[in-house]
Coordinates of C-alpha atoms in Angstrom, one line a residue:
Chain X
M1 CA -8.0 -37.0 33.7
S2 CA -10.5 -36.6 30.9
D3 CA -10.4 -33.4 29.0
T4 CA -14.1 -33.4 28.0
P5 CA -16.7 -32.5 30.6
K6 CA -19.3 -35.2 31.2
F7 CA -21.9 -32.6 32.0
T8 CA -22.5 -29.1 30.7
P9 CA -24.9 -26.9 32.5
S10 CA -28.1 -26.7 30.6
R11 CA -30.3 -23.7 30.3
R12 CA -33.4 -25.7 30.3
Q13 CA -32.7 -28.1 33.1
F14 CA -35.3 -29.3 35.6
L15 CA -38.2 -27.5 33.9
A16 CA -40.2 -30.7 34.4
G17 CA -39.2 -30.9 38.0
A18 CA -40.1 -27.3 38.5
A19 CA -43.7 -28.0 37.4
V20 CA -44.1 -30.5 40.2
A21 CA -43.0 -27.9 42.8
T22 CA -45.5 -25.3 41.6
G23 CA -48.4 -26.3 43.8
A24 CA -46.4 -26.2 47.0
A25 CA -44.5 -23.0 46.2
A26 CA -47.6 -21.1 45.1
T27 CA -48.8 -21.2 48.7
G28 CA -46.0 -18.7 49.5
K29 CA -44.3 -21.1 52.0
L30 CA -40.8 -22.4 51.4
V31 CA -40.8 -26.1 50.7
H32 CA -37.6 -27.9 50.7
A33 CA -37.3 -30.5 48.0
Q34 CA -37.6 -33.9 49.6
A35 CA -34.9 -36.2 48.3
A36 CA -36.2 -39.4 46.7
G37 CA -33.3 -41.3 48.0
P38 CA -29.6 -40.8 48.9
D39 CA -27.7 -38.6 46.4
P40 CA -25.0 -40.8 44.7
L41 CA -22.8 -37.6 44.4
I42 CA -22.6 -37.8 48.2
T43 CA -22.8 -41.5 48.9
E44 CA -20.4 -42.6 46.1
L45 CA -16.7 -41.7 45.9
Q46 CA -16.1 -39.2 43.0
P47 CA -12.9 -39.2 40.9
W48 CA -11.8 -35.8 42.1
Q49 CA -12.0 -37.0 45.7
Q50 CA -9.6 -39.8 45.0
Y51 CA -7.2 -38.9 42.2
L52 CA -4.6 -36.2 42.0
G53 CA -5.2 -33.0 40.0
D54 CA -2.9 -30.7 38.1
G55 CA 0.1 -29.3 39.9
V56 CA 1.0 -25.6 40.2
D57 CA 3.2 -25.6 37.1
A58 CA 0.4 -26.9 34.8
R59 CA -1.4 -23.5 34.4
P60 CA 1.1 -20.6 34.3
Y61 CA -1.7 -18.3 33.0
G62 CA -4.9 -19.6 34.4
M63 CA -8.1 -20.0 32.4
P64 CA -11.7 -20.4 33.5
S65 CA -13.0 -23.9 34.4
Q66 CA -13.9 -26.2 31.5
Y67 CA -17.5 -26.0 32.7
E68 CA -17.5 -22.3 31.8
A69 CA -16.5 -22.8 28.2
H70 CA -19.8 -21.3 27.0
V71 CA -18.9 -17.9 28.7
V72 CA -17.4 -16.2 25.7
R73 CA -17.7 -13.1 23.5
R74 CA -20.0 -13.7 20.5
N75 CA -20.6 -11.8 17.3
V76 CA -23.6 -11.3 15.1
S77 CA -22.3 -12.1 11.6
W78 CA -25.0 -10.3 9.7
L79 CA -24.4 -7.0 11.4
T80 CA -21.2 -6.0 9.4
A81 CA -19.7 -6.7 6.0
D82 CA -16.8 -8.6 7.5
S83 CA -15.4 -9.6 10.9
V84 CA -12.4 -7.2 10.8
S85 CA -14.3 -3.9 10.9
S86 CA -16.8 -5.3 13.3
V87 CA -17.9 -5.8 16.9
N88 CA -18.5 -8.6 19.3
F89 CA -20.5 -8.7 22.6
T90 CA -19.7 -9.2 26.3
P91 CA -21.7 -12.1 27.9
L92 CA -23.4 -9.8 30.5
H93 CA -25.8 -12.6 31.5
E94 CA -22.9 -14.7 32.8
L95 CA -21.2 -12.0 34.8
D96 CA -21.8 -10.5 38.2
G97 CA -20.3 -7.7 40.2
I98 CA -19.1 -4.7 38.2
I99 CA -15.7 -5.7 36.8
T100 CA -15.5 -7.3 33.3
P101 CA -12.8 -10.0 33.0
N102 CA -10.2 -8.9 30.4
G103 CA -10.8 -11.9 28.1
L104 CA -14.6 -11.1 27.9
C105 CA -14.4 -7.4 27.2
F106 CA -16.3 -6.8 24.0
E107 CA -14.2 -5.8 20.9
R108 CA -14.8 -3.2 18.2
H109 CA -12.2 -2.7 15.5
H110 CA -12.1 -0.8 12.3
A111 CA -9.1 -2.6 10.8
G112 CA -8.6 -5.6 13.0
I113 CA -6.3 -6.0 16.0
A114 CA -3.0 -4.3 15.6
E115 CA -0.2 -6.4 17.0
I116 CA 2.5 -3.9 18.2
P117 CA 5.7 -4.7 19.9
P118 CA 5.8 -2.3 22.9
G119 CA 9.4 -1.4 22.2
E120 CA 8.4 -0.2 18.7
H121 CA 5.5 1.9 19.8
R122 CA 5.7 5.7 19.9
L123 CA 3.3 8.3 21.1
M124 CA 3.7 11.8 19.5
I125 CA 2.2 15.1 20.6
N126 CA 2.2 17.8 18.0
G127 CA 0.3 20.8 16.8
L128 CA -0.4 23.9 19.0
V129 CA 2.3 23.0 21.6
D130 CA 5.6 24.7 22.5
N131 CA 7.5 21.4 22.3
P132 CA 6.3 18.7 20.0
L133 CA 7.3 15.4 21.7
V134 CA 7.8 11.7 21.1
F135 CA 7.4 9.3 24.0
T136 CA 8.4 5.6 24.2
M137 CA 6.4 3.2 26.5
E138 CA 9.4 3.5 28.8
D139 CA 8.9 7.3 29.0
L140 CA 5.2 6.9 29.7
M141 CA 5.8 4.5 32.6
R142 CA 7.8 7.3 34.3
F143 CA 4.9 9.7 34.7
P144 CA 2.7 9.7 37.9
R145 CA -0.2 7.1 37.5
E146 CA -3.8 6.9 38.5
N147 CA -6.2 4.0 38.9
R148 CA -9.8 4.5 37.9
V149 CA -12.8 2.2 37.2
Y150 CA -14.8 3.3 34.1
F151 CA -17.3 1.8 31.8
L152 CA -16.7 1.9 28.1
E153 CA -19.9 1.7 26.1
C154 CA -20.1 1.7 22.3
A155 CA -22.3 4.5 21.0
A156 CA -24.1 1.8 19.0
N157 CA -24.9 -0.4 22.0
T158 CA -28.6 -1.4 21.8
G159 CA -28.7 0.3 18.3
M160 CA -30.3 -2.7 16.7
E161 CA -33.3 -2.2 19.0
W162 CA -34.5 1.2 17.8
R163 CA -37.3 -0.1 15.7
G164 CA -38.5 -2.8 18.0
A165 CA -37.3 -5.9 19.8
Q166 CA -34.8 -7.6 17.5
L167 CA -32.0 -9.6 19.2
N168 CA -33.0 -12.2 21.8
G169 CA -30.3 -11.9 24.4
V170 CA -28.8 -9.3 26.7
Q171 CA -25.4 -10.1 25.3
F172 CA -26.6 -8.9 21.9
T173 CA -28.8 -6.1 23.0
H174 CA -26.5 -4.6 25.6
G175 CA -23.1 -6.3 25.4
M176 CA -21.1 -3.6 23.7
I177 CA -19.9 -2.5 27.1
H178 CA -17.2 -3.4 29.6
N179 CA -16.1 -2.0 32.9
V180 CA -12.5 -2.4 34.1
V181 CA -9.9 -0.7 36.4
Y182 CA -7.5 1.3 34.3
T183 CA -4.0 2.3 35.3
G184 CA -2.7 5.2 33.3
V185 CA -1.2 8.6 33.1
P186 CA -3.5 11.7 33.2
L187 CA -3.5 13.0 29.6
R188 CA -3.1 16.5 31.2
L189 CA 0.4 15.7 32.3
L190 CA 1.5 14.7 28.8
L191 CA -0.1 17.8 27.3
E192 CA 1.5 20.0 29.9
E193 CA 4.9 18.3 29.1
A194 CA 4.5 19.5 25.5
G195 CA 3.2 23.0 26.6
V196 CA -0.3 23.7 25.2
R197 CA -0.6 27.0 23.5
G198 CA -3.1 29.7 24.4
N199 CA -5.4 29.3 21.3
A200 CA -5.7 25.5 21.7
A201 CA -9.2 24.2 22.2
W202 CA -9.3 20.7 20.7
I203 CA -7.2 17.6 20.5
L204 CA -7.1 14.8 17.9
P205 CA -6.1 11.4 19.2
E206 CA -5.0 9.0 16.5
G207 CA -4.5 5.2 16.5
A208 CA -1.6 3.3 15.0
D209 CA -3.7 0.6 13.4
A210 CA -4.6 0.5 9.7
S211 CA -7.8 2.5 10.3
A212 CA -5.7 5.3 11.9
M213 CA -8.8 6.2 14.0
T214 CA -9.2 9.9 14.8
R215 CA -11.7 11.8 16.9
S216 CA -11.9 15.5 17.9
I217 CA -12.1 16.0 21.7
P218 CA -12.5 19.3 23.4
L219 CA -9.3 20.3 25.3
E220 CA -11.4 20.9 28.4
K221 CA -12.2 17.1 28.6
A222 CA -8.6 16.2 27.7
M223 CA -7.3 18.2 30.7
D224 CA -10.1 17.0 33.0
D225 CA -10.2 13.2 33.4
C226 CA -8.8 11.5 30.2
L227 CA -6.1 8.9 30.8
V228 CA -3.5 7.4 28.6
A229 CA -3.8 3.8 30.0
F230 CA -1.5 0.9 29.7
K231 CA -3.1 -1.5 32.2
M232 CA -6.6 -2.9 32.6
N233 CA -7.6 -4.9 35.7
G234 CA -4.0 -4.9 36.8
E235 CA -2.3 -6.4 33.7
A236 CA -1.2 -5.0 30.3
L237 CA -4.0 -4.0 28.0
R238 CA -5.1 -6.9 25.8
P239 CA -4.1 -6.5 22.1
E240 CA -7.8 -6.2 21.1
Q241 CA -8.1 -3.3 23.7
G242 CA -5.2 -1.3 22.3
Y243 CA -2.0 -2.8 23.6
P244 CA 0.4 -1.2 24.5
V245 CA -1.6 2.0 25.1
R246 CA -5.1 3.5 24.7
L247 CA -7.0 6.6 25.4
V248 CA -9.6 6.6 28.2
V249 CA -12.4 9.1 27.9
P250 CA -14.6 8.6 30.9
G251 CA -18.4 8.6 30.4
W252 CA -18.1 9.3 26.6
E253 CA -18.9 7.1 23.7
G254 CA -16.5 4.2 23.1
N255 CA -15.4 5.3 19.7
M256 CA -13.4 8.2 21.2
W257 CA -11.3 5.8 23.4
V258 CA -8.7 5.5 20.7
K259 CA -6.7 2.3 20.9
W260 CA -3.1 1.7 19.9
L261 CA -2.7 5.5 20.6
R262 CA 0.2 6.8 18.5
R263 CA -0.4 10.6 18.3
I264 CA -2.3 13.5 19.8
E265 CA -2.5 16.7 17.8
V266 CA -3.5 19.9 19.6
G267 CA -5.6 22.4 17.5
D268 CA -7.9 25.3 17.7
Q269 CA -10.9 23.7 15.9
P270 CA -12.5 20.3 15.6
W271 CA -11.4 18.2 12.5
H272 CA -14.8 16.8 11.5
H273 CA -13.3 13.4 10.6
R274 CA -15.2 10.4 9.3
E275 CA -16.0 9.0 12.8
E276 CA -17.7 12.3 13.8
T277 CA -19.5 13.1 10.5
S278 CA -20.4 9.9 8.5
K279 CA -20.5 7.9 11.7
Y280 CA -21.3 8.8 15.3
T281 CA -23.7 11.5 14.3
D282 CA -27.3 10.9 15.2
L283 CA -30.0 11.3 12.4
L284 CA -33.3 12.7 13.7
E285 CA -36.7 12.4 12.3
H286 CA -36.7 15.6 10.3
G287 CA -33.5 14.8 8.4
S288 CA -31.0 16.8 10.4
A289 CA -28.4 15.2 12.6
R290 CA -26.8 15.8 16.0
R291 CA -23.1 15.9 16.0
F292 CA -20.7 15.6 18.9
T293 CA -23.1 13.5 21.1
W294 CA -20.3 12.5 23.4
E295 CA -21.8 11.6 26.7
M296 CA -23.4 8.2 27.3
D297 CA -26.7 8.8 29.2
A298 CA -27.9 6.8 32.3
K299 CA -28.8 3.3 31.3
S300 CA -29.5 -0.1 32.9
V301 CA -30.5 -3.6 32.0
I302 CA -31.6 -6.7 33.8
T303 CA -29.0 -9.4 33.1
N304 CA -30.7 -12.3 34.9
P305 CA -33.4 -13.5 34.2
S306 CA -32.9 -12.7 30.5
P307 CA -33.4 -14.6 27.2
Q308 CA -30.0 -16.4 27.6
A309 CA -30.5 -16.9 31.3
P310 CA -34.0 -18.3 32.0
I311 CA -35.3 -19.2 35.4
T312 CA -34.6 -22.9 35.7
H313 CA -35.5 -23.4 39.4
G314 CA -39.2 -23.0 39.2
P315 CA -41.3 -20.8 41.6
G316 CA -40.0 -19.6 44.9
P317 CA -37.0 -17.4 45.9
T318 CA -35.7 -15.7 42.7
V319 CA -32.7 -13.4 42.3
L320 CA -33.2 -10.6 39.7
T321 CA -29.9 -8.8 38.9
G322 CA -28.5 -6.3 36.5
V323 CA -26.2 -3.4 35.8
A324 CA -26.6 0.3 35.5
W325 CA -24.3 3.1 34.5
S326 CA -24.2 6.8 33.5
G327 CA -21.6 8.9 31.7
R328 CA -22.6 11.9 33.8
G329 CA -22.0 10.5 37.3
T330 CA -22.9 7.7 39.6
I331 CA -26.1 5.5 39.9
P332 CA -27.6 6.1 43.4
R333 CA -30.8 4.2 42.5
V334 CA -32.3 1.7 40.2
D335 CA -36.1 0.8 40.1
V336 CA -37.3 -2.5 38.9
T337 CA -40.7 -3.8 37.9
I338 CA -41.8 -7.4 37.4
D339 CA -45.3 -6.5 36.1
G340 CA -44.5 -4.3 33.2
G341 CA -44.4 -1.1 35.1
I342 CA -47.7 -1.1 37.1
T343 CA -45.7 -1.3 40.3
W344 CA -42.0 -0.4 40.7
H345 CA -39.6 -1.4 43.5
Q346 CA -36.3 0.1 44.5
A347 CA -33.6 -2.4 43.8
R348 CA -30.7 -3.0 46.2
M349 CA -27.4 -1.5 45.0
S350 CA -24.5 -3.7 45.9
G351 CA -20.8 -3.1 45.4
P352 CA -18.7 0.0 44.8
S353 CA -20.3 3.1 43.3
F354 CA -17.7 4.9 41.2
D355 CA -18.2 7.9 38.9
K356 CA -18.8 6.9 35.3
S357 CA -18.6 3.2 36.2
M358 CA -20.9 0.2 36.0
H359 CA -23.1 -0.4 39.1
R360 CA -24.7 -3.7 40.2
F361 CA -28.2 -4.0 41.5
Y362 CA -30.3 -6.9 42.9
Y363 CA -34.0 -7.5 43.5
E364 CA -34.9 -10.7 45.3
F365 CA -38.5 -11.8 45.1
D366 CA -40.7 -14.9 45.5
W367 CA -41.8 -15.9 42.0
D368 CA -45.4 -17.3 42.0
G369 CA -44.8 -19.1 38.7
R370 CA -46.9 -16.7 36.6
P371 CA -45.6 -14.7 33.6
L372 CA -43.5 -11.6 34.3
L373 CA -42.6 -8.4 32.5
L374 CA -39.3 -7.3 33.8
Q375 CA -37.8 -3.8 33.4
S376 CA -35.1 -1.7 35.2
R377 CA -34.9 2.1 35.4
A378 CA -31.7 3.9 36.4
H379 CA -31.5 7.2 38.2
D380 CA -28.1 9.0 37.9
S381 CA -26.5 11.4 40.4
T382 CA -27.6 14.4 38.2
G383 CA -31.3 13.5 38.7
Y384 CA -31.7 12.1 35.2
V385 CA -34.1 9.1 35.0
Q386 CA -33.6 6.5 32.3
P387 CA -36.4 7.0 29.7
T388 CA -38.5 4.4 27.9
K389 CA -37.7 3.6 24.3
D390 CA -41.0 5.3 23.3
Q391 CA -39.9 8.5 25.1
L392 CA -36.6 8.5 23.1
R393 CA -38.4 7.8 19.8
M394 CA -40.7 10.8 20.5
V395 CA -37.7 13.1 20.5
R396 CA -35.5 11.4 18.0
G397 CA -37.5 9.1 15.7
E398 CA -36.1 5.6 14.9
N399 CA -33.0 6.3 12.7
S400 CA -30.4 7.8 15.0
I401 CA -28.6 4.4 15.4
Y402 CA -26.6 5.5 18.4
H403 CA -27.3 6.4 22.0
N404 CA -30.2 4.1 22.7
N405 CA -30.5 4.1 26.5
G406 CA -34.2 3.2 26.6
I407 CA -35.7 0.9 29.2
Q408 CA -35.4 -2.9 28.2
T409 CA -38.3 -5.3 28.7
W410 CA -38.0 -9.1 29.2
A411 CA -41.1 -11.2 29.1
V412 CA -40.8 -14.3 31.3
N413 CA -43.3 -17.2 30.7
E414 CA -44.6 -19.9 33.1
N415 CA -41.6 -22.1 32.2
G416 CA -39.2 -19.3 33.2
E417 CA -38.1 -18.7 29.6
A418 CA -37.4 -15.0 28.8
E419 CA -37.9 -13.1 25.6
N420 CA -36.9 -9.6 24.4
V421 CA -40.2 -7.7 23.9
E422 CA -41.7 -4.3 23.8
I423 CA -44.9 -3.4 25.7
G424 CA -47.6 -0.8 25.3
Chain O
S1 CA 16.1 17.4 29.5
R2 CA 13.9 20.4 29.0
E3 CA 12.7 23.2 31.2
G4 CA 9.7 22.4 33.4
G5 CA 7.5 19.3 33.5
Y6 CA 9.2 15.9 34.0
G7 CA 11.7 16.3 31.2
L8 CA 10.4 13.0 29.7
G9 CA 10.2 12.2 26.0
R10 CA 12.2 13.9 23.3
T11 CA 11.5 16.6 20.7
A12 CA 9.6 15.3 17.7
L13 CA 11.7 16.0 14.5
P14 CA 10.0 17.8 11.5
E15 CA 10.3 14.6 9.3
E16 CA 8.6 12.6 12.0
I17 CA 5.7 15.0 12.4
A18 CA 5.4 15.2 8.6
A19 CA 5.2 11.4 8.4
W20 CA 2.3 11.1 10.9
D21 CA 0.5 14.4 10.8
I22 CA -1.7 13.7 7.7
D23 CA -5.0 15.0 9.0
I24 CA -7.2 17.5 6.9
R25 CA -9.7 20.0 8.3
P26 CA -12.7 21.6 6.6
D27 CA -10.9 24.9 6.3
G28 CA -8.2 23.1 4.1
T29 CA -5.6 22.9 6.8
G30 CA -3.3 20.0 6.0
L31 CA -4.3 19.7 2.3
P32 CA -1.2 18.9 0.2
V33 CA -0.5 20.5 -3.1
G34 CA -1.9 18.2 -5.9
L35 CA -4.7 17.5 -8.3
G36 CA -6.7 14.8 -9.9
D37 CA -9.6 14.6 -12.4
V38 CA -12.7 12.4 -12.7
Y39 CA -11.4 10.2 -15.5
T40 CA -8.2 9.4 -13.6
G41 CA -10.3 8.8 -10.5
E42 CA -12.6 6.5 -12.3
E43 CA -9.7 4.2 -13.4
L44 CA -8.3 4.1 -9.9
F45 CA -11.7 3.5 -8.4
V46 CA -12.5 0.6 -10.7
D47 CA -9.1 -0.9 -10.0
L48 CA -8.8 -0.3 -6.2
C49 CA -12.3 0.4 -4.8
S50 CA -15.1 -1.1 -6.9
A51 CA -14.8 -4.7 -5.6
C52 CA -16.4 -3.5 -2.4
H53 CA -18.0 -0.2 -3.3
G54 CA -19.3 -1.0 -6.8
D55 CA -18.2 0.8 -10.1
F56 CA -20.4 3.8 -9.2
G57 CA -20.2 3.8 -5.4
E58 CA -23.5 1.9 -5.2
A59 CA -21.8 -0.8 -2.9
V60 CA -21.4 -4.5 -3.2
G61 CA -23.2 -6.6 -0.6
R62 CA -22.8 -5.2 2.9
W63 CA -19.9 -2.8 2.0
P64 CA -20.6 0.9 2.4
Q65 CA -22.5 2.8 -0.3
L66 CA -20.7 5.9 -1.3
A67 CA -23.1 7.6 -3.7
G68 CA -26.8 8.2 -4.1
G69 CA -29.4 8.4 -1.3
Y70 CA -30.4 12.0 -2.0
G71 CA -33.7 12.9 -0.4
T72 CA -33.8 9.9 1.8
L73 CA -32.7 11.3 5.2
E74 CA -36.3 12.0 6.3
S75 CA -37.6 8.6 5.0
E76 CA -38.0 5.4 7.0
D77 CA -34.9 4.0 5.4
P78 CA -32.3 6.8 5.1
V79 CA -29.4 6.1 2.8
K80 CA -26.4 8.0 4.2
T81 CA -23.7 8.5 1.5
I82 CA -21.0 11.1 0.8
G83 CA -23.4 13.0 -1.4
S84 CA -26.6 12.7 0.7
Y85 CA -25.1 13.0 4.2
W86 CA -21.4 14.0 4.6
P87 CA -21.0 17.6 5.6
Y88 CA -17.4 18.3 4.4
L89 CA -15.3 17.2 1.4
S90 CA -12.2 17.4 3.6
T91 CA -13.4 14.4 5.4
V92 CA -13.5 12.4 2.2
W93 CA -10.0 13.4 1.3
D94 CA -8.7 12.7 4.8
Y95 CA -10.4 9.3 5.2
V96 CA -9.6 7.9 1.8
H97 CA -6.0 8.9 2.3
R98 CA -5.7 7.6 5.9
A99 CA -7.7 4.3 5.8
M100 CA -8.5 3.2 2.2
P101 CA -8.2 0.9 0.3
Y102 CA -9.4 -1.3 3.2
G103 CA -6.5 -3.7 3.8
S104 CA -4.0 -1.5 2.0
A105 CA -4.2 1.8 3.9
Q106 CA -2.0 4.8 3.1
S107 CA -0.9 3.3 -0.3
L108 CA -2.4 6.2 -2.4
T109 CA -0.4 9.2 -3.6
D110 CA -1.8 12.7 -2.9
D111 CA -2.7 13.1 -6.6
E112 CA -4.5 9.7 -6.6
V113 CA -6.5 10.8 -3.6
Y114 CA -7.5 14.0 -5.4
A115 CA -8.6 12.0 -8.4
I116 CA -10.6 9.4 -6.4
V117 CA -12.3 12.2 -4.5
A118 CA -13.1 13.9 -7.8
Y119 CA -14.7 10.7 -9.1
L120 CA -16.7 10.3 -5.8
M121 CA -18.0 13.9 -6.4
Y122 CA -19.0 12.9 -10.0
V123 CA -20.9 9.7 -9.0
N124 CA -22.7 11.9 -6.4
D125 CA -23.8 14.3 -9.1
M126 CA -21.9 17.1 -7.7
V127 CA -19.6 17.8 -10.7
D128 CA -19.4 17.0 -14.5
D129 CA -17.1 14.4 -15.9
D130 CA -14.5 17.0 -16.9
F131 CA -14.0 18.2 -13.4
E132 CA -10.5 18.4 -11.9
L133 CA -10.1 18.7 -8.1
S134 CA -7.0 20.4 -6.7
N135 CA -5.8 22.1 -3.5
E136 CA -6.6 25.4 -5.2
N137 CA -10.3 24.9 -5.9
F138 CA -10.9 22.5 -2.9
L139 CA -12.4 25.2 -0.6
E140 CA -14.9 26.3 -3.3
I141 CA -16.8 23.0 -2.9
A142 CA -19.8 22.9 -0.5
M143 CA -21.4 19.6 0.3
P144 CA -25.2 19.4 -0.1
N145 CA -25.9 18.3 3.5
E146 CA -23.5 20.6 5.4
D147 CA -26.1 22.7 7.1
N148 CA -28.1 19.8 8.5
F149 CA -25.8 19.0 11.4
F150 CA -26.1 20.7 14.8
M151 CA -24.4 20.5 18.1
D152 CA -25.6 17.9 20.7
D153 CA -28.7 19.5 22.2
R154 CA -29.8 16.8 24.6
A155 CA -29.3 19.1 27.6
E156 CA -32.1 21.4 26.2
T157 CA -34.3 18.9 24.4
E158 CA -34.2 15.8 26.7
Y159 CA -32.8 16.3 30.1
T160 CA -35.8 18.3 31.4
L161 CA -38.2 15.6 30.1
F162 CA -36.2 12.8 31.7
T163 CA -35.9 14.1 35.3
G164 CA -38.1 14.2 38.3
E165 CA -39.6 11.5 40.5
P166 CA -41.2 8.8 38.4
C167 CA -44.4 6.9 39.2
M168 CA -43.8 3.9 41.5
E169 CA -47.3 2.5 42.2
N170 CA -50.5 2.0 40.1
C171 CA -48.6 3.5 37.1
R172 CA -50.8 1.9 34.4
E173 CA -54.1 0.1 34.0
S174 CA -52.8 -2.7 31.9
V175 CA -49.9 -3.9 29.9
E176 CA -49.7 -5.7 26.5
I177 CA -46.8 -7.0 24.5
T178 CA -46.4 -5.1 21.3
A179 CA -43.2 -6.5 19.8
R180 CA -41.3 -9.8 20.1
A181 CA -37.7 -10.6 19.2
T182 CA -38.4 -14.3 18.6
I183 CA -40.7 -13.5 15.7
L184 CA -37.7 -12.0 13.8
N185 CA -35.5 -14.9 14.7
V186 CA -32.2 -13.2 13.8
T187 CA -30.3 -14.0 17.0
P188 CA -27.2 -16.2 16.5
E189 CA -28.2 -19.8 17.0
Q190 CA -25.1 -21.2 18.6
E191 CA -26.5 -20.6 22.0
A192 CA -29.8 -22.3 21.4
A193 CA -28.0 -25.2 19.6
A194 CA -25.5 -25.6 22.5
A195 CA -28.4 -25.6 25.0
A196 CA -30.3 -28.2 23.0
E197 CA -27.1 -30.4 22.8
A198 CA -26.6 -30.1 26.5
A199 CA -30.2 -30.9 27.3
A200 CA -30.0 -34.0 25.0
A201 CA -26.7 -35.1 26.7
E202 CA -28.4 -34.7 30.0
A203 CA -31.4 -36.6 29.1
A204 CA -29.2 -39.4 27.8
A205 CA -27.3 -39.4 31.1
A206 CA -30.5 -39.4 33.1
A207 CA -31.8 -42.3 31.1
E208 CA -28.5 -44.2 31.7
E209 CA -28.7 -43.5 35.4
A210 CA -32.4 -44.6 35.5
A211 CA -31.4 -47.8 33.8
V212 CA -28.8 -48.7 36.4

């Protein structure tokens, strides 16, 4: 068996062939491609039809097909000073459904990946509590558990696009997000175990890595739906996602989801630490800044077609798909346009609709081969409608860095190639 | 086992809490007894910090700039430093102590942190070069930009604008492209290169097949 694939799917395949089909498809009737002759992939015996493949002991932890080797997290090296306090991006254009595979969930670290033996991890609760406590992982596994599907979106997702169209790919414009099933203990149970005192109003989760990440979170949120999670998509958290344990803060900016969680302090005031003063504050046009912008507003993006996923099949039946999410509820509706917003269509929502989770939408249409301007517009369960980038700039200016949930435009040309653009 | 709850976990000992509970608040809660002056801070900063942050906090390459930027917050290119942007001095003390130097976190003594913070105040034109910072005068310091932060107001300023049934048909006369990402050309090239490689390999395979 050869290790190297003979053929890698190309993003530009069959463009020449597509041009031939244009005339027929433009009449609006489906025309099945007439084979020039018998297909050797059918008429000739292929190696996989004849020779034996790997046995069941060859792949104890399975990996994707060799033909999917291009489906990986990527980074943008010029974004940060080094790769240790940095971010990479989920390949949204290669995914479908709503669950992000663990190995493709984007990473954001401030001091690299802490590698912690689970037997040597401790979680402390201290501050305004009756009993300051220390838990081992074994202790945490003995509390009642919950399973919930939540998106985690970095506050800076799409932040490079505030001043215009900059990065040419949905992975880079929108890939600081993942959506997985968490198994964990409600934070409320741990706080109740320690006995929260009457004047408590805030908590301060802290990470065990070398950045010792801290954020102030209102006690109300902590007692509502935060989880202390040790599993994602059924298996242990990946080291880059906080193994052995992380905080889950549903609907709120990813920075607050403290990884390698080692301590929770209970207090009566916020701490105003670096990640909620210098960072994760949103500078507005007149020089003042919003602080504590926790919730991630309703947002959507078309993942296919997109710059990294052009239309390669030519005119005719075309599947447009994308994802939508809101930190304030579910997404009952997504509108899409293929003409830059002159006419909008309600997309088809498909798959489970969970609170504060990613949703999947589709819009199937017959492409006539002419240029397209694609946009999607999410509606969340509170009635909020995803704004345009211009609407956001009117309120905030262009320097707030975080919380860019503006509508994304992809321009598709006659060859099916897509580009990140803005329209007026 | 304790009263109530699940009786899981054990009581945290005072020494354990002291080892991990290092956070500082704007009201001074958590500040240890100690002091440090600008001159001592300068020596420490040049030794431990300047390789990334520059001798005067002006930054080297892409590393964070710690000083300067006054009067830039309303400009097209705001420079957000400790002096121009940060609301509280306590944050500087807390963050340097917990996470710096980058790659050698929590290696500074309390007095060293006081000295480095004093030097950072000096390079931000907040104090003279004979200044000494201590737990006793810490709360007298006000940061220049403290009053320019306000609580998230999206509920009042945005949500009413962004609700209601949007237009679905005949929503605009015409559309034109006003900005393009490909003009900037700053997207990582691996993808394009891989695609080109695959296309070339395919073309070669097709040529080979045609020749059969």
